[in-house]
mmCIF file with all atom_site columns, C-alpha atoms in Angstrom:
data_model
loop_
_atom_site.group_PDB
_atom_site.id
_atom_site.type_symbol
_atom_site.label_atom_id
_atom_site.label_alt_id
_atom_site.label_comp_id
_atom_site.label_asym_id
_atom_site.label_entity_id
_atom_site.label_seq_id
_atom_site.pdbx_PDB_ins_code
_atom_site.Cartn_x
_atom_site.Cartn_y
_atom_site.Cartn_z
_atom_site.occupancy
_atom_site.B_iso_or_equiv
_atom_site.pdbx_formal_charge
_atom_site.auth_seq_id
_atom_site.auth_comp_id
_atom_site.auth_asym_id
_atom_site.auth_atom_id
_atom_site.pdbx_PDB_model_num
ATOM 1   C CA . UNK A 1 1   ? 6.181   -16.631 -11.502 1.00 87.00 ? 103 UNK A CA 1
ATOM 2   C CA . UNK A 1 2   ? 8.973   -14.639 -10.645 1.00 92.00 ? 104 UNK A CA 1
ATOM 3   C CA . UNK A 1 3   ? 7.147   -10.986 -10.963 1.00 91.00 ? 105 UNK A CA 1
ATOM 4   C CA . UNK A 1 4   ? 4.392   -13.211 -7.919  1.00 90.00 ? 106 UNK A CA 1
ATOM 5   C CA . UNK A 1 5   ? 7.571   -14.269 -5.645  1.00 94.00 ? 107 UNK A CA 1
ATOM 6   C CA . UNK A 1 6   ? 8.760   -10.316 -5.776  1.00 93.00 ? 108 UNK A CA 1
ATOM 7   C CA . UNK A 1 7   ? 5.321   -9.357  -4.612  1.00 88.00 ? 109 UNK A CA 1
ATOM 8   C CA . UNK A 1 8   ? 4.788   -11.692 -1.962  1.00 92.00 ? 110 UNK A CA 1
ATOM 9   C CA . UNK A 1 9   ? 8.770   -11.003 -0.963  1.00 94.00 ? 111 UNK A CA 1
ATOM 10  C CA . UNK A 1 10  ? 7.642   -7.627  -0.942  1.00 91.00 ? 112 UNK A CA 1
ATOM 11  C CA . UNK A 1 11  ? 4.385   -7.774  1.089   1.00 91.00 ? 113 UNK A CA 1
ATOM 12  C CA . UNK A 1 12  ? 6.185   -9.823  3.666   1.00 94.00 ? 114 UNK A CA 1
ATOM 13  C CA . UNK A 1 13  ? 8.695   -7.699  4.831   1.00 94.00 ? 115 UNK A CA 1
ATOM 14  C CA . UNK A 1 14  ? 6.330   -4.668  4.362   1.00 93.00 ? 116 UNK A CA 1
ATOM 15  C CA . UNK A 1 15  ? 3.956   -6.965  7.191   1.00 94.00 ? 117 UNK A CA 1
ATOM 16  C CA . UNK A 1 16  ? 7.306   -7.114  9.195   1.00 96.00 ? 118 UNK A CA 1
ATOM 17  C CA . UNK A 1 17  ? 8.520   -3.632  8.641   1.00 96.00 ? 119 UNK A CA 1
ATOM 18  C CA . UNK A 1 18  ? 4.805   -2.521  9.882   1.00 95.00 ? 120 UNK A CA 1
ATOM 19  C CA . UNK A 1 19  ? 4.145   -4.868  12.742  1.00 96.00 ? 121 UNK A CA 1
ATOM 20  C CA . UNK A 1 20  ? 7.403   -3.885  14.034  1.00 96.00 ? 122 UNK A CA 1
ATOM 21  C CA . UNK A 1 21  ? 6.721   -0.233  14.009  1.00 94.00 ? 123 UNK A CA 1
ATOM 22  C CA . UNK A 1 22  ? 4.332   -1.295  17.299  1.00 94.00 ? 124 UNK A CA 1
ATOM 23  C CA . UNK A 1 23  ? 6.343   -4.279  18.751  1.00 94.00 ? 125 UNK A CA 1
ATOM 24  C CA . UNK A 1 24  ? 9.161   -4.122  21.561  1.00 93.00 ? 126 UNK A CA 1
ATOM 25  C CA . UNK A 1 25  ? 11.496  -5.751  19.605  1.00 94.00 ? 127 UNK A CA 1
ATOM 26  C CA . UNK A 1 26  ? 11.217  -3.409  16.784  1.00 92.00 ? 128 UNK A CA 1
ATOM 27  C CA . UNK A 1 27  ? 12.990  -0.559  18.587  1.00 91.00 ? 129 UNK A CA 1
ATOM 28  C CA . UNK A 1 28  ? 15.871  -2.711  18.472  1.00 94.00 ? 130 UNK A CA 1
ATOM 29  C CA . UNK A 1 29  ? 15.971  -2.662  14.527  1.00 94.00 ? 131 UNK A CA 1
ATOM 30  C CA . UNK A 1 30  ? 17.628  0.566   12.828  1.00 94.00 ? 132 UNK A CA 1
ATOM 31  C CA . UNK A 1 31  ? 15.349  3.239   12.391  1.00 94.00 ? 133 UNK A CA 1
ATOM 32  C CA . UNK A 1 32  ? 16.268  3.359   8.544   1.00 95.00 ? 134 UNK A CA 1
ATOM 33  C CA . UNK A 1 33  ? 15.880  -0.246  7.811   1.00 95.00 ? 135 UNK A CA 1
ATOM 34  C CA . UNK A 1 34  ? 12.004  0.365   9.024   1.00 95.00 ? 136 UNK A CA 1
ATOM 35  C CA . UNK A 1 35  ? 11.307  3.309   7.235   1.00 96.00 ? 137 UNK A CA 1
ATOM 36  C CA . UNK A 1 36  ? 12.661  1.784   3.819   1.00 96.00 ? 138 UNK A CA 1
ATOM 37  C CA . UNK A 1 37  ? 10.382  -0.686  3.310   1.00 96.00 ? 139 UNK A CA 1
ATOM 38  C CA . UNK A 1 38  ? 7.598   1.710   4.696   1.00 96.00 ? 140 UNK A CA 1
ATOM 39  C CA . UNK A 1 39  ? 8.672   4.635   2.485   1.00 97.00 ? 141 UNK A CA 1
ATOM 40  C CA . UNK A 1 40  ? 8.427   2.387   -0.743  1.00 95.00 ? 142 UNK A CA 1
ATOM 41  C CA . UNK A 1 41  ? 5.467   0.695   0.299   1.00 95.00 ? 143 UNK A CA 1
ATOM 42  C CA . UNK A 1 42  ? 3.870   3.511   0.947   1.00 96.00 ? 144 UNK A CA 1
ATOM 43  C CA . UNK A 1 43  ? 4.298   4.936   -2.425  1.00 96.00 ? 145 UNK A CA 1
ATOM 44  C CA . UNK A 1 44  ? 3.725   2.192   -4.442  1.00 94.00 ? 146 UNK A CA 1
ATOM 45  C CA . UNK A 1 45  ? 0.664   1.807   -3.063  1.00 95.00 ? 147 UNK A CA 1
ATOM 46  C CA . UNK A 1 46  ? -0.592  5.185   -3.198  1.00 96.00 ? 148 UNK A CA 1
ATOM 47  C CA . UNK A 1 47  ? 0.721   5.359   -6.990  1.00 96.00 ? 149 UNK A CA 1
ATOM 48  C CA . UNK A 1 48  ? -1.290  2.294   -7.539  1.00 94.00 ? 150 UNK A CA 1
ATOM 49  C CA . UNK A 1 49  ? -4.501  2.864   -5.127  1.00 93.00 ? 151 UNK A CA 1
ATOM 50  C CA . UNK A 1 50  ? -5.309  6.276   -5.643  1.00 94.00 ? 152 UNK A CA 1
ATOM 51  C CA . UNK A 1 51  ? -5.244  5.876   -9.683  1.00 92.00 ? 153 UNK A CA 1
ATOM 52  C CA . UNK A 1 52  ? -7.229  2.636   -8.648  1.00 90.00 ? 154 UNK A CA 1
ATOM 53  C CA . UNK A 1 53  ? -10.093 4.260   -6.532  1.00 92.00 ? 155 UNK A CA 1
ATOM 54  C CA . UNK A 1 54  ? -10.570 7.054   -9.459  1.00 91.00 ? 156 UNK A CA 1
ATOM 55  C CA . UNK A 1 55  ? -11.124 4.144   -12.139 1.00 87.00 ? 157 UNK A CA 1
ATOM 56  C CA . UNK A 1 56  ? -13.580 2.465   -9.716  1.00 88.00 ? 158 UNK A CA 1
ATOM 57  C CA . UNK A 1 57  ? -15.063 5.685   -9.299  1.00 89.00 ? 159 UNK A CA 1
ATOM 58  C CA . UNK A 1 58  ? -15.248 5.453   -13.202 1.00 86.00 ? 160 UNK A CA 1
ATOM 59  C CA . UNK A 1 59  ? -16.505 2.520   -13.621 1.00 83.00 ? 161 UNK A CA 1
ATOM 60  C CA . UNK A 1 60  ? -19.043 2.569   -10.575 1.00 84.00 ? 162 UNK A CA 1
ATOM 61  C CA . UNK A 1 61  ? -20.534 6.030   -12.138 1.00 87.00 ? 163 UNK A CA 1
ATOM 62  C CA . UNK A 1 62  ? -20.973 4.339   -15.604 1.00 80.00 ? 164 UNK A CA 1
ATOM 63  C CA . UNK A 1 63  ? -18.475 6.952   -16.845 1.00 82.00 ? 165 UNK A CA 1
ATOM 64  C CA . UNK A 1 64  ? -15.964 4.267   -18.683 1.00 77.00 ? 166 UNK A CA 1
ATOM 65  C CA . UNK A 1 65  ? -17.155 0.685   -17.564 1.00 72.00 ? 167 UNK A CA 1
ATOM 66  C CA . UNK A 1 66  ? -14.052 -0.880  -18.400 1.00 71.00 ? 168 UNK A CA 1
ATOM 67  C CA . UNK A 1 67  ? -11.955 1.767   -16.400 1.00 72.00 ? 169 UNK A CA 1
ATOM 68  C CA . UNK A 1 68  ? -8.834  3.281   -17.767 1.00 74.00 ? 170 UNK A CA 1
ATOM 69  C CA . UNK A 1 69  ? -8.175  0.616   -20.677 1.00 71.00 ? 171 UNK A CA 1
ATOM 70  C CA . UNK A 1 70  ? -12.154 1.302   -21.653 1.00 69.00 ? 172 UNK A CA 1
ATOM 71  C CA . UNK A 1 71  ? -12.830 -2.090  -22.203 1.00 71.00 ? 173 UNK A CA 1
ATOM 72  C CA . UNK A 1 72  ? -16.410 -1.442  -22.983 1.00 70.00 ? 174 UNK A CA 1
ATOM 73  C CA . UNK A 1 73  ? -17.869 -5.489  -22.869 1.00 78.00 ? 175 UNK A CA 1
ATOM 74  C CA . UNK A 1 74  ? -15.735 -6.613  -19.708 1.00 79.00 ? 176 UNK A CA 1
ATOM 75  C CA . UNK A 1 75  ? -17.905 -9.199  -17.636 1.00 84.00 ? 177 UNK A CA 1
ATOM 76  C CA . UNK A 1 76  ? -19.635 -8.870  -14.393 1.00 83.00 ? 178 UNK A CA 1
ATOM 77  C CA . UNK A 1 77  ? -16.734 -10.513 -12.548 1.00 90.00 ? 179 UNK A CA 1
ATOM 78  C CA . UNK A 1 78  ? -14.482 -8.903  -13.932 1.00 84.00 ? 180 UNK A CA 1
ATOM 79  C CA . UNK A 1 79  ? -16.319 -5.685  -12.684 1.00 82.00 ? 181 UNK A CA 1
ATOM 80  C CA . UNK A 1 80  ? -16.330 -6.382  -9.152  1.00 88.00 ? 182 UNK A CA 1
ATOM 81  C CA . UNK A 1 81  ? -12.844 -8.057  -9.685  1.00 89.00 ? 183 UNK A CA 1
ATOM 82  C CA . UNK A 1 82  ? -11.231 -4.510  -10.610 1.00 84.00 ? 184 UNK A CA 1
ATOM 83  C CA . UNK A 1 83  ? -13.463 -3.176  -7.961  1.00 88.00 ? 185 UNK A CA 1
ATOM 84  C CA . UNK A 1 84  ? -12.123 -5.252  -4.885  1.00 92.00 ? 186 UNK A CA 1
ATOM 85  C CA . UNK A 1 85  ? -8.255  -5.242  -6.549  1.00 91.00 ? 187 UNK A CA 1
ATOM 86  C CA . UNK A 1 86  ? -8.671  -1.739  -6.491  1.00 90.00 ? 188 UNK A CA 1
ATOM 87  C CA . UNK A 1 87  ? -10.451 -1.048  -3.192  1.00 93.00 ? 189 UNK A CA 1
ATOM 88  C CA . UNK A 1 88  ? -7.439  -2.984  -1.595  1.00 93.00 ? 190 UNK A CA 1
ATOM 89  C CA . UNK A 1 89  ? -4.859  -1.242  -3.028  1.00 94.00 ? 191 UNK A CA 1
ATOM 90  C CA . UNK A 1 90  ? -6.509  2.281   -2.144  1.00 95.00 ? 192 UNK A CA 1
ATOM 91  C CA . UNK A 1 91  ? -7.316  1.484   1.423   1.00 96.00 ? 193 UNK A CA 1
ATOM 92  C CA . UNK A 1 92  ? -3.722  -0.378  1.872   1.00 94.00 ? 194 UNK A CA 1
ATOM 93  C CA . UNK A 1 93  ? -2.813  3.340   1.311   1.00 95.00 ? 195 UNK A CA 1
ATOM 94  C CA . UNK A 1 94  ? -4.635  4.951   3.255   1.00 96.00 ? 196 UNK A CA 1
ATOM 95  C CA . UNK A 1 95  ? -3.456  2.817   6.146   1.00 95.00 ? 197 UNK A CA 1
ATOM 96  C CA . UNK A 1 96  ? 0.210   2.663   5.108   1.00 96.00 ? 198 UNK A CA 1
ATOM 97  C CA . UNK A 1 97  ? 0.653   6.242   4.914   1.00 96.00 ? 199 UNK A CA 1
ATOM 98  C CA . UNK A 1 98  ? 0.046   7.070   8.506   1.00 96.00 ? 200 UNK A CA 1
ATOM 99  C CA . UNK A 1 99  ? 1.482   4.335   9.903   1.00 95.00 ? 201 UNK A CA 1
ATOM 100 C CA . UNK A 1 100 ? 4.830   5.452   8.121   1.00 96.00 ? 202 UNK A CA 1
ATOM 101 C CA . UNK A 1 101 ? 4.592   8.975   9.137   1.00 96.00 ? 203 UNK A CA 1
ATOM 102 C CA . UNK A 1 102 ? 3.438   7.810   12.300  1.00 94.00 ? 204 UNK A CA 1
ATOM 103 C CA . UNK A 1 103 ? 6.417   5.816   13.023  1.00 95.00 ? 205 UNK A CA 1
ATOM 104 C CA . UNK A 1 104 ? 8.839   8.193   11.494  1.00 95.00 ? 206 UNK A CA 1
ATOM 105 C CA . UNK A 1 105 ? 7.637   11.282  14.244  1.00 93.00 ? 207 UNK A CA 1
ATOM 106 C CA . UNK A 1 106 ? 7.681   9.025   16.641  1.00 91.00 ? 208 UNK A CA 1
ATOM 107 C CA . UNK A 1 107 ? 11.184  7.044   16.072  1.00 91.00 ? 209 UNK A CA 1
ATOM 108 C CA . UNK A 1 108 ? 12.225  11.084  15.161  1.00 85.00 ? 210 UNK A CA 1
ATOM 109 C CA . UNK A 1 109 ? 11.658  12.002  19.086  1.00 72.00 ? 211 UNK A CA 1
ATOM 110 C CA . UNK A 1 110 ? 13.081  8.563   20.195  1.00 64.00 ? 212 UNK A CA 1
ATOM 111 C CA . UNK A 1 111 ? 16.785  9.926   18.459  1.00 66.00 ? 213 UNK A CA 1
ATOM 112 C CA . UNK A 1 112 ? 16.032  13.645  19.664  1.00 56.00 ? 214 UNK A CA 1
ATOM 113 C CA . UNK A 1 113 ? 16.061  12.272  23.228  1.00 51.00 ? 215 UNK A CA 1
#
């Protein structure tokens, strides 16, 4: 239970650190305490999503149907269930990633003046 409060902990302020990368009121937060959060997130999620997309790739080709582990008689649900945990940690990536450099070239040129 505690391991699910971290996570959603986590995921909140990652929502805040993100929506305030666009927001008015987020140029009044330190650069650094926005880029934190996004940094982490960032990796964590591409450490988990990329791994993630190549095992659905795996299991989508027939290659290893039960992924990394090989769990060769997994069910159908728990097919598509690996799919869709890993599809949303992949494209969380891919979305994270930009937005973070995004924000750090553009809060770079707010400091350069």
């Amino acid at each position: 239970m505690i391991f699910n409060v971290i996570l959603i902990l986590m995921s909140a302020v990652g929502a805040v650190a993100v929506v305030a990368t666009i927001r008015p009121w987020g140029r009044r937060v330190p650069r650094w305490v926005l880029l934190t959060p996004l940094w982490f997130g960032s990796a964590l999620l591409v450490v988990r999503g990329v791994p993630g997309m190549v095992e659905n790739l795996l299991m989508a080709t027939g290659i290893r149907r039960g992924g990394f582990m090989g769990a060769e008689h997994i069910s159908v649900a728990e097919f598509w269930a690996g799919m869709g945990i890993n599809t949303y940690f992949f494209l969380g990536a891919v979305l994270l990633v930009p937005t973070t450099v995004s924000y750090f070239r553009r809060s770079r040129s707010d400091i350069d003046g």
